[in-house]
Short mmCIF file of C-alpha atoms in Angstrom, two decimals:
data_model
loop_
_atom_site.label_atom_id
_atom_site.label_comp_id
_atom_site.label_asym_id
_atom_site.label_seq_id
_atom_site.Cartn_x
_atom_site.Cartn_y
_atom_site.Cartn_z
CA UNK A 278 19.61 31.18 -72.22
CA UNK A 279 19.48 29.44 -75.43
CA UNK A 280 17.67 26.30 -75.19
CA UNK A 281 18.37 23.29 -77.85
CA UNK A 282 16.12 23.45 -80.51
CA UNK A 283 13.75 20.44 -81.33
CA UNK A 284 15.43 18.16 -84.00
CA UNK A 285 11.93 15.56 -84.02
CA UNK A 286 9.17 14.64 -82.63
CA UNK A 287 8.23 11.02 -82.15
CA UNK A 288 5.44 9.16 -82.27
CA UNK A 289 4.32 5.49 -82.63
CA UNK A 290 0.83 3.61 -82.29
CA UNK A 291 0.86 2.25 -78.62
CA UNK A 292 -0.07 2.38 -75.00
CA UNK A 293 3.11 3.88 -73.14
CA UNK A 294 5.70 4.86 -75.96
CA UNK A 295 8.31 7.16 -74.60
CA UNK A 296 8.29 5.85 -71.25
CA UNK A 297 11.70 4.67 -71.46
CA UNK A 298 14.61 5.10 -73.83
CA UNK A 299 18.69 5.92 -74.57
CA UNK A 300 20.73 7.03 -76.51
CA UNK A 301 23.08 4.84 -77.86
CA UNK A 302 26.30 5.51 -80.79
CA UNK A 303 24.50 5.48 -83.49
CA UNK A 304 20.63 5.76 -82.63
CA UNK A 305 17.97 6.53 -80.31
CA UNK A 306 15.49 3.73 -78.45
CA UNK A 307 12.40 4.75 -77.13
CA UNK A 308 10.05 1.47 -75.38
CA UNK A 309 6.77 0.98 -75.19
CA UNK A 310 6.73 -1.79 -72.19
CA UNK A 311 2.93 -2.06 -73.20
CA UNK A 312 2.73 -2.50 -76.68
CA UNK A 313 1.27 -4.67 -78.26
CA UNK A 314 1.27 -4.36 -82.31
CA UNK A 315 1.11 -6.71 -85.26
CA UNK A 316 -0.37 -9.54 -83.58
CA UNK A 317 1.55 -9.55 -80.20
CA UNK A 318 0.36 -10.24 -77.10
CA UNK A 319 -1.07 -7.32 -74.92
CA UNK A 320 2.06 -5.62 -72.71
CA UNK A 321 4.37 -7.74 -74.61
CA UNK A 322 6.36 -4.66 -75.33
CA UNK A 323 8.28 -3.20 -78.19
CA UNK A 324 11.44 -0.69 -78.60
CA UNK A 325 11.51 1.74 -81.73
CA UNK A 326 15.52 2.82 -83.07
CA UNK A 327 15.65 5.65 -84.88
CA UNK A 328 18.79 7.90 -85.99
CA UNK A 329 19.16 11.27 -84.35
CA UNK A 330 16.63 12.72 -86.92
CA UNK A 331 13.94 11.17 -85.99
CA UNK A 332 13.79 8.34 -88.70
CA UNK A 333 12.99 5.01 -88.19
CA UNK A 334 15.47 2.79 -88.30
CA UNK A 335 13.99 -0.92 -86.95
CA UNK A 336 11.66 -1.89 -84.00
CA UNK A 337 12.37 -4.88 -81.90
CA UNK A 338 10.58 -7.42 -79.88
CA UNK A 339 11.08 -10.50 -77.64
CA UNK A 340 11.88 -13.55 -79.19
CA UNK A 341 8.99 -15.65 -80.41
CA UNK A 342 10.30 -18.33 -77.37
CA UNK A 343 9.73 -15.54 -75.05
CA UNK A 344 6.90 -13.43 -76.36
CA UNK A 345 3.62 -13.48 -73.67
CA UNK A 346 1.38 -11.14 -72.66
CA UNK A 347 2.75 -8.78 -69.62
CA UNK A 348 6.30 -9.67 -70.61
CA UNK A 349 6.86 -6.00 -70.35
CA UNK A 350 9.80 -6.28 -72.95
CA UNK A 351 11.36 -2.50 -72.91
CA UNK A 352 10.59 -1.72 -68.97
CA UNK A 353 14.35 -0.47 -69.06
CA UNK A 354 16.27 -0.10 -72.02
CA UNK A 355 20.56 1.37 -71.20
CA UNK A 356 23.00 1.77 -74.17
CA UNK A 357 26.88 2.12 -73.95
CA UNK A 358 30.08 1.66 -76.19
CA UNK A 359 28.19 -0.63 -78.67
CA UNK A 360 26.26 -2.37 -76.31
CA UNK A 361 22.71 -2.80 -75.84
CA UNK A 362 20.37 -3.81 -72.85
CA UNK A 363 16.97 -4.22 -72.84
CA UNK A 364 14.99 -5.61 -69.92
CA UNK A 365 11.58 -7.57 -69.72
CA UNK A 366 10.31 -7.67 -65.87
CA UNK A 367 7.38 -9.60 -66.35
CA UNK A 368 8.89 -12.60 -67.74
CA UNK A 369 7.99 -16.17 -66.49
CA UNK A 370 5.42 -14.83 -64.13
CA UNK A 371 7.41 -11.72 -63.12
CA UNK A 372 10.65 -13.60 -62.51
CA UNK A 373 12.42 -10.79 -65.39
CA UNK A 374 15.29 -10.96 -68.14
CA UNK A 375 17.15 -9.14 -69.63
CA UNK A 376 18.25 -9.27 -73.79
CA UNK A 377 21.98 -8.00 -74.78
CA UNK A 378 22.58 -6.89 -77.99
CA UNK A 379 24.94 -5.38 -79.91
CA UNK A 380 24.64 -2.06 -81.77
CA UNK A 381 24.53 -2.97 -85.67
CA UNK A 382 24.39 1.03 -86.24
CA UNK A 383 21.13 1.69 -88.75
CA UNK A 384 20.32 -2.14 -89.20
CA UNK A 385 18.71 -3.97 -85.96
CA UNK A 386 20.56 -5.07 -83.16
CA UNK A 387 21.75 -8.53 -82.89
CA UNK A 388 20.91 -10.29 -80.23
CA UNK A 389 24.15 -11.49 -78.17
CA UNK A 390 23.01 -13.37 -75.03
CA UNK A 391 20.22 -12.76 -72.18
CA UNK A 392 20.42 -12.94 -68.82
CA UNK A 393 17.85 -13.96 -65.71
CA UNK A 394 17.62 -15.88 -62.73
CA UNK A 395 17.91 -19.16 -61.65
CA UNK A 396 15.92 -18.46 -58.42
CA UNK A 397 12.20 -18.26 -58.13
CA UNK A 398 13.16 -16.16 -55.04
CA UNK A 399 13.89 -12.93 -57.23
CA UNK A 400 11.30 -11.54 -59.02
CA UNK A 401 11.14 -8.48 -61.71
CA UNK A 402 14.64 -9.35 -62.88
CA UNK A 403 15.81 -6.58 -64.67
CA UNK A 404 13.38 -3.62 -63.01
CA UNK A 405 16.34 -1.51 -63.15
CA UNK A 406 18.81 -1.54 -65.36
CA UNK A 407 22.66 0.42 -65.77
CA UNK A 408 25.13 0.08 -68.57
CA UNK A 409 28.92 1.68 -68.57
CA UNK A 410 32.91 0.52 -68.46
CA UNK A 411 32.25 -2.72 -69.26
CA UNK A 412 29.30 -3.42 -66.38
CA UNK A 413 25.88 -4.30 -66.41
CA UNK A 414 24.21 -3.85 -62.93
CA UNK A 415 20.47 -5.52 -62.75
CA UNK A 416 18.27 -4.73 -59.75
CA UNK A 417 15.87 -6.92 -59.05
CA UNK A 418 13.43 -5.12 -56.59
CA UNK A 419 11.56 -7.69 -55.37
CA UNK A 420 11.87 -10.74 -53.52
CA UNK A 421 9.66 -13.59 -52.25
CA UNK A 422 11.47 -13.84 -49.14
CA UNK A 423 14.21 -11.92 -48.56
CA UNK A 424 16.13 -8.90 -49.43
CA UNK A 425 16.10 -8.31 -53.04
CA UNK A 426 19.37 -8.69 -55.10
CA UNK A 427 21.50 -6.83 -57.67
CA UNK A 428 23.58 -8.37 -60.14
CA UNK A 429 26.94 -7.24 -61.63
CA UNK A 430 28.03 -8.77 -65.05
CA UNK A 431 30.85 -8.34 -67.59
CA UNK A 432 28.77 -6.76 -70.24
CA UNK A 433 30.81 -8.37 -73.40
CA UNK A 434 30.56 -11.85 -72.32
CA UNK A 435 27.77 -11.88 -70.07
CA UNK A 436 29.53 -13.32 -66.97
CA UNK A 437 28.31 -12.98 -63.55
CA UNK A 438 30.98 -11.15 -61.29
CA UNK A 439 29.54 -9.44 -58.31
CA UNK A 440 26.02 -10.52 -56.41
CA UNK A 441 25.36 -7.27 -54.38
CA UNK A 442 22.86 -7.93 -51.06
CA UNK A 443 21.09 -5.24 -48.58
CA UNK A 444 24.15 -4.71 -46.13
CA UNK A 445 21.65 -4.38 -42.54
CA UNK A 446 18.42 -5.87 -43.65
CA UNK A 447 17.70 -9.31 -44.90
CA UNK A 448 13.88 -8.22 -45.58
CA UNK A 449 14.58 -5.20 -47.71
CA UNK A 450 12.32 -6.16 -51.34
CA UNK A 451 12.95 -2.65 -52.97
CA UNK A 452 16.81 -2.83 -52.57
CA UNK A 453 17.74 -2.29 -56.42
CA UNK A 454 14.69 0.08 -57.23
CA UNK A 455 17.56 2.19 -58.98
CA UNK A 456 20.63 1.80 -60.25
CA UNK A 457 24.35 3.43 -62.00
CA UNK A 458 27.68 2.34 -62.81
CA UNK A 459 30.13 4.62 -63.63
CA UNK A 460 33.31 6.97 -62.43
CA UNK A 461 34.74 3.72 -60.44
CA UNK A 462 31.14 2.95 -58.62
CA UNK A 463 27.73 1.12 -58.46
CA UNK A 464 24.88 3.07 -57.05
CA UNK A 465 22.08 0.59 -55.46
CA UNK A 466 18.99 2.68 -53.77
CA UNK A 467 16.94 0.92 -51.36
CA UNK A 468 13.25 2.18 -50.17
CA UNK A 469 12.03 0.83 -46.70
CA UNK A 470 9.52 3.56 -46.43
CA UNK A 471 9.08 6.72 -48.06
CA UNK A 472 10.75 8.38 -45.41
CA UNK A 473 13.42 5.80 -45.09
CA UNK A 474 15.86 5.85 -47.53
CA UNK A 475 19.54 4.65 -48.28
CA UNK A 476 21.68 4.39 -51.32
CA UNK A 477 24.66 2.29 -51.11
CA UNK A 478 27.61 3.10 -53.07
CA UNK A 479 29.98 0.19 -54.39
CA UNK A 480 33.63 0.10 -55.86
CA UNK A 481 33.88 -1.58 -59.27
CA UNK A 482 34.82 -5.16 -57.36
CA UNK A 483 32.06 -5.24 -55.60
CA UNK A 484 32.97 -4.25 -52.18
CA UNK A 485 30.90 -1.71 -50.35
CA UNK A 486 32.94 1.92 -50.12
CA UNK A 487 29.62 3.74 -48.88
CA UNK A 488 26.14 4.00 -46.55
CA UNK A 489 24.31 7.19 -47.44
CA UNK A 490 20.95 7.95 -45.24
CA UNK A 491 19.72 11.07 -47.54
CA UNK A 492 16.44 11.29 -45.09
CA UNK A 493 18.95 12.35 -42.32
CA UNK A 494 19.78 15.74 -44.43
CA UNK A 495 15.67 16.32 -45.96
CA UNK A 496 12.69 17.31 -44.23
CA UNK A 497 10.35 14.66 -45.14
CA UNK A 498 7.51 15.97 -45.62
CA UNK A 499 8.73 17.71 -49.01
CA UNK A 500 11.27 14.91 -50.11
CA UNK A 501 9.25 11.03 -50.11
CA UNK A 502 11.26 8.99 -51.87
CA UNK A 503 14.49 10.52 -52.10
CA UNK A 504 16.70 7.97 -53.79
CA UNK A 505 14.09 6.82 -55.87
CA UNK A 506 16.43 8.01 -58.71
CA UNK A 507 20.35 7.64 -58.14
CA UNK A 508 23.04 9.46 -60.98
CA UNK A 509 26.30 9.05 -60.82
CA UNK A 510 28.79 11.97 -61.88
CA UNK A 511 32.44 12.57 -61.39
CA UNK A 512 32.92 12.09 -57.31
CA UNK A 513 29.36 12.92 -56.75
CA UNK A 514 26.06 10.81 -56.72
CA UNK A 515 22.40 12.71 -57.69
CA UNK A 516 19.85 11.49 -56.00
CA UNK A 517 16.42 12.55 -56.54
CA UNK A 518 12.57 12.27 -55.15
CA UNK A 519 8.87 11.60 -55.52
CA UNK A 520 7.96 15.29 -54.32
CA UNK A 521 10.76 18.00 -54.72
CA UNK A 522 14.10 17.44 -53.43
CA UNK A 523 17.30 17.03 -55.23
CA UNK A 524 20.46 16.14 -52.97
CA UNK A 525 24.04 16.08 -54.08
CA UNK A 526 26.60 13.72 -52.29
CA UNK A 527 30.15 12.96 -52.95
CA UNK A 528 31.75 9.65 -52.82
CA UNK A 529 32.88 9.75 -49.20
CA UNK A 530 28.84 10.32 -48.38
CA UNK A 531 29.18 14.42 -47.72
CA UNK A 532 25.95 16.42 -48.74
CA UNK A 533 27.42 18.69 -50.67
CA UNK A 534 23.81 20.64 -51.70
CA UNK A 535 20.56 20.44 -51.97
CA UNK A 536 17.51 22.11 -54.08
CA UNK A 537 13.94 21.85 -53.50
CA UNK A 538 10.97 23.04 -55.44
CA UNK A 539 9.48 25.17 -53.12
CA UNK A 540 12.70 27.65 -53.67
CA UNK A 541 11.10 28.70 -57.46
CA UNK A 542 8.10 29.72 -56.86
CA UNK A 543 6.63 28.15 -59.99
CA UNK A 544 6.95 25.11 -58.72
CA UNK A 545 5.79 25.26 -55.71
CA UNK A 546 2.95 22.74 -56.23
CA UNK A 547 4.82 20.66 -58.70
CA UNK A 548 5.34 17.59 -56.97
CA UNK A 549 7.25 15.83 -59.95
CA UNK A 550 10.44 18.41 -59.54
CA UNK A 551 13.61 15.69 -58.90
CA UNK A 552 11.31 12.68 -60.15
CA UNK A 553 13.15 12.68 -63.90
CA UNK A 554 16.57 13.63 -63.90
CA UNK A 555 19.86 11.92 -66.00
CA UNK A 556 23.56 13.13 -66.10
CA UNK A 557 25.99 13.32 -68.63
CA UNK A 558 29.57 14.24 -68.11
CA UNK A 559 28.72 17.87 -66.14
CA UNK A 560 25.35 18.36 -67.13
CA UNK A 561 22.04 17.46 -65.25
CA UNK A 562 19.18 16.56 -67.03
CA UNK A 563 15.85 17.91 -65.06
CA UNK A 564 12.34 17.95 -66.10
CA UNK A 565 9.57 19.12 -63.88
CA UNK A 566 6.52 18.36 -65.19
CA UNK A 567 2.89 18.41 -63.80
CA UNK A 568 0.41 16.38 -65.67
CA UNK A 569 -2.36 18.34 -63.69
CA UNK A 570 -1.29 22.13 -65.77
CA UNK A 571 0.97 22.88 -68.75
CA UNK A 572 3.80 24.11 -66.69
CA UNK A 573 5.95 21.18 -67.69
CA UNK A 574 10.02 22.37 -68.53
CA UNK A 575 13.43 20.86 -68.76
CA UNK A 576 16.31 22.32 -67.24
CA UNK A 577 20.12 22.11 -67.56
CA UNK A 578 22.26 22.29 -64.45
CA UNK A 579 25.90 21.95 -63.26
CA UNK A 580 27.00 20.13 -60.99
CA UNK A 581 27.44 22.28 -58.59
CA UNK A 582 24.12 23.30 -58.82
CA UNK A 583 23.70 25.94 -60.83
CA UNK A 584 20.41 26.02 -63.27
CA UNK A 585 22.10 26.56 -66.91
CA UNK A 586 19.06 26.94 -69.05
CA UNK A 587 15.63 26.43 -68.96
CA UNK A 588 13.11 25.61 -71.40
CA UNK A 589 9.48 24.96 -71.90
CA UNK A 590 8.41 22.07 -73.78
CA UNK A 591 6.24 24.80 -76.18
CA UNK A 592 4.80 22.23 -77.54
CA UNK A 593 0.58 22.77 -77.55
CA UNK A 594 -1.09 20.96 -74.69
CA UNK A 595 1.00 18.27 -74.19
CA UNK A 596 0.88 18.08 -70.33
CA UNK A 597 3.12 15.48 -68.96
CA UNK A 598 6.51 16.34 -71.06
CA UNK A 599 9.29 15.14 -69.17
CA UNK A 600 7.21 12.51 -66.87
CA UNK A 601 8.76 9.57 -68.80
CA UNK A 602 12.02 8.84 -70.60
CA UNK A 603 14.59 11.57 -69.78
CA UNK A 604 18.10 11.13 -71.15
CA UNK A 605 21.53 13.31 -72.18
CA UNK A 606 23.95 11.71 -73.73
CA UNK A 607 26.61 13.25 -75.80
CA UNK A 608 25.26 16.61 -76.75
CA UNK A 609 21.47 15.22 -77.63
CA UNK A 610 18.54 14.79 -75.50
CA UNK A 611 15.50 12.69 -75.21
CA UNK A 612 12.80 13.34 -73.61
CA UNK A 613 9.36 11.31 -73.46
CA UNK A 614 5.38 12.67 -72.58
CA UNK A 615 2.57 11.21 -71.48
CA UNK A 616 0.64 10.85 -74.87
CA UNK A 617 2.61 8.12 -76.84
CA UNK A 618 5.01 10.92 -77.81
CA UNK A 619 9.11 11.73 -77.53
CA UNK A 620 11.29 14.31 -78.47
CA UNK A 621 14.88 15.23 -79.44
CA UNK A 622 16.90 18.03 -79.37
CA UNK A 623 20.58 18.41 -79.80
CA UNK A 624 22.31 21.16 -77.27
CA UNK A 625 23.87 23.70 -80.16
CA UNK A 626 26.03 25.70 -77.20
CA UNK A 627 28.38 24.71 -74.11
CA UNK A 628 28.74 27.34 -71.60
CA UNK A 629 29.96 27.28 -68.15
CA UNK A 630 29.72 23.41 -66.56
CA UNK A 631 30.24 22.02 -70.27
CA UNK A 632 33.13 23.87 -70.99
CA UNK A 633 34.14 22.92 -67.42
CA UNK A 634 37.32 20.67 -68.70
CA UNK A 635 38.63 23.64 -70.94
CA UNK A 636 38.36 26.02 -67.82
CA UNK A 637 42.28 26.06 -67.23
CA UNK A 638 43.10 26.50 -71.28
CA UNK A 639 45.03 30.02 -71.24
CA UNK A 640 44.92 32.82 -73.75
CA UNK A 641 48.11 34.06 -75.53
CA UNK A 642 48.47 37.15 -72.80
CA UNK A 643 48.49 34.45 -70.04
CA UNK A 644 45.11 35.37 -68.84
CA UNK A 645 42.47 32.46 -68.09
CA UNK A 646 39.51 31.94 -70.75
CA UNK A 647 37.43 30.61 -68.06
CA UNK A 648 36.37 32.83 -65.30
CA UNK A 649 34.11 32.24 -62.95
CA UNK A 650 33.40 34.91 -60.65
CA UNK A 651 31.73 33.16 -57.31
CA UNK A 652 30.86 29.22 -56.55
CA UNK A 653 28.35 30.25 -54.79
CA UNK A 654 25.09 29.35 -56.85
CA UNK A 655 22.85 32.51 -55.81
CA UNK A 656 26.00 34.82 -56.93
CA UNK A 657 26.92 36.25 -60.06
CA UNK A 658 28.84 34.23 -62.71
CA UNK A 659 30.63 34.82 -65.50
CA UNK A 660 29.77 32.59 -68.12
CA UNK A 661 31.98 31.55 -71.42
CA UNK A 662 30.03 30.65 -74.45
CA UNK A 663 31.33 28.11 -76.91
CA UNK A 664 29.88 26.75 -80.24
CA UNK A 665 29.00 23.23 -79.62
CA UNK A 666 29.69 19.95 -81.86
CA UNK A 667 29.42 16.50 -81.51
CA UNK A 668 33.70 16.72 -81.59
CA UNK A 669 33.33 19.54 -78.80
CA UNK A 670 35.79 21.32 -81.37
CA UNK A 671 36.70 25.15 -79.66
CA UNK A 672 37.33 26.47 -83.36
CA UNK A 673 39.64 29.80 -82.96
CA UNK A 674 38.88 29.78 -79.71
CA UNK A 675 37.51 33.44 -79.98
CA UNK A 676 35.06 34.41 -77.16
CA UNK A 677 31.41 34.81 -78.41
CA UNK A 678 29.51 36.39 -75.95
CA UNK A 679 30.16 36.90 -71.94
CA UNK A 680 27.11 36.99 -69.33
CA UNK A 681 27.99 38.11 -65.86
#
């Protein structure tokens, strides 16, 4: 267990700074949806870039056009192959847009196009936000009237492609409270009640390839919400939940497994367990923190389900690490707090899930380098450490260390 060490801490002048962020090619945004500095309105909103050392690189706001109080500018913020998104759901009354930029590296963004609705009917335009292959999905949430929308678009160009609707119910107003794109689908989660879930999986052209009821597989009691957050992986959706439970499904809507809180013991009144999570190639992202004690921590899984590493935030009394931003992208983390404050930290070692595409590489007496010994989580495995850069470069390829 050898937890990524803290590379900065961040921290900006504002109301909710580190509630979102990402981690784009060349920097890291954190938002503040409520800022409101240097003469802005209040809630206007502001994002903060800064390279992967923690330095400041530029700050950006809404256009002067667009800038109003409870614009909200930063509620979601999604980077991806030199592309920027950056929503504001409380423009024009709560109708939402979204700002596309491109990544300028260390200078500012340059703002490319934006995007919103036509339609008083849809409201918090850009509530939830995903960015990957090419596609911008935009969730809308809300709706005056009917079932709420989400939006597809050719990120370069801006272009509408796919309008995505509720498939059953033409009330549904939280269909689009979370979003993905990736690994040839769209995840769309939609909350009727807290014990009545779905997430709907969609193939890149917009046609519906999926109906998942996670409810059907959770007692409810223990898992409100679940859905609330949707990750995509490779052939798998994450879905987690307001008060413990984290299901895994593949693409043809199979549980595959499921953790709660209440099987570790010190979290078994930690209701924010599954709340936070992100993935990034074979890595989950998980913070459990509980803004009521300091027994806030991140933890690395597989996919399969196995907890990697865990770590405490260790950082004084800040209660609440984890219950904002939480990213992994690329071998760095970010990871936002409750007090105006973020964090990153680079992983320094693969082992076992992140080495998971080198498993089949064979040594020179034709024996694997990459044994596991059970895929059963609660069995002993066998674990191959690797020195980790941001090329993923096996050096020699001489073992380190084994843990079995």
């Amino acid at each position: 267990n050898i937890p990524p060490p803290l590379v900065a801490t961040l921290t900006e002048t504002g109301v909710s700074f580190g509630k979102t962020g990402a981690i784009g090619e060349n920097s890291v945004l954190v938002g503040d949806e409520d800022a409101a500095n240097n003469g802005n309105p209040s809630n206007s909103g502001e994002v903060y870039g800064y390279d992967f050392s923690g330095n400041l690189l530029f700050s950006i706001v809404a256009p002067a056009s667009d800038s109003a109080a409870n614009l909200y500018f930063g509620n979601s913020i999604v980077a991806d192959d030199g592309v920027i998104a950056i929503a504001a759901k409380g423009f024009n009354s709560n109708i939402g847009k979204v700002y596309v930029y491109s990544d300028n590296g260390n200078n500012a963004p340059t703002l490319l196009y934006t995007l919103t609705t036509s339609s008083a009917e849809f409201t918090e335009f850009g509530s939830s936000i995903a960015l990957k292959d090419g596609l911008l999905v935009v969730g809308t949430t809300e709706a005056t009237s009917s079932s709420a929308s989400v939006f597809v678009y050719d990120a370069p160009t801006g272009n509408l492609l796919h309008e995505l609707s509720h498939p059953t119910s033409a009330t549904n107003t939280d269909f689009g409270i979370a979003v993905d794109v990736g690994y040839g689908r769209i995840s769309v989660s939609s909350i009727i009640s807290t014990e009545d879930t779905r997430v709907f999986l969609y193939d890149y052209q917009g046609n519906l390839s999926q109906s998942i009821e996670p409810t059907k597989f959770a007692t409810l009691s223990n898992d409100s919400n679940l859905g609330i957050v949707s990750k995509l992986g490779e052939n798998c959706v994450i879905l987690g939940s307001t008060k413990g439970g984290i299901l895994k499904f593949d693409f043809e809507g199979n549980l595959v497994w499921r953790r709660r809180y209440a099987e570790e013991t010190n979290y078994a009144t930690n209701t924010g367990f599954g709340q936070y999570l992100d993935i990034d190639e074979n890595l989950i992202l998980l913070t459990t923190p509980d803004t009521t004690a300091q027994t806030d921590e991140v933890q690395l899984w597989g996919l399969d389900g196995d907890i990697l590493q865990k770590f405490s935030g260790d950082l004084g009394s800040n209660a609440g690490f984890g219950s904002n931003a939480v990213v992994i992208r690329n071998g760095k983390i970010l990871i936002g707090s409750g007090s105006n404050t973020a964090y990153i930290f680079k992983l320094q070692y693969a082992i076992d899930k992140v080495a998971f595409k080198y498993r089949n590489l064979i040594s020179e007496s034709g024996s694997s380098l990459f044994e596991r010994k059970s895929d059963d989580y609660t069995k002993t495995q066998s674990a191959l450490l690797l020195p980790y850069d941001d090329d993923f470069n096996l050096g020699s390829g001489d073992l380190l260390s084994r843990h079995g």
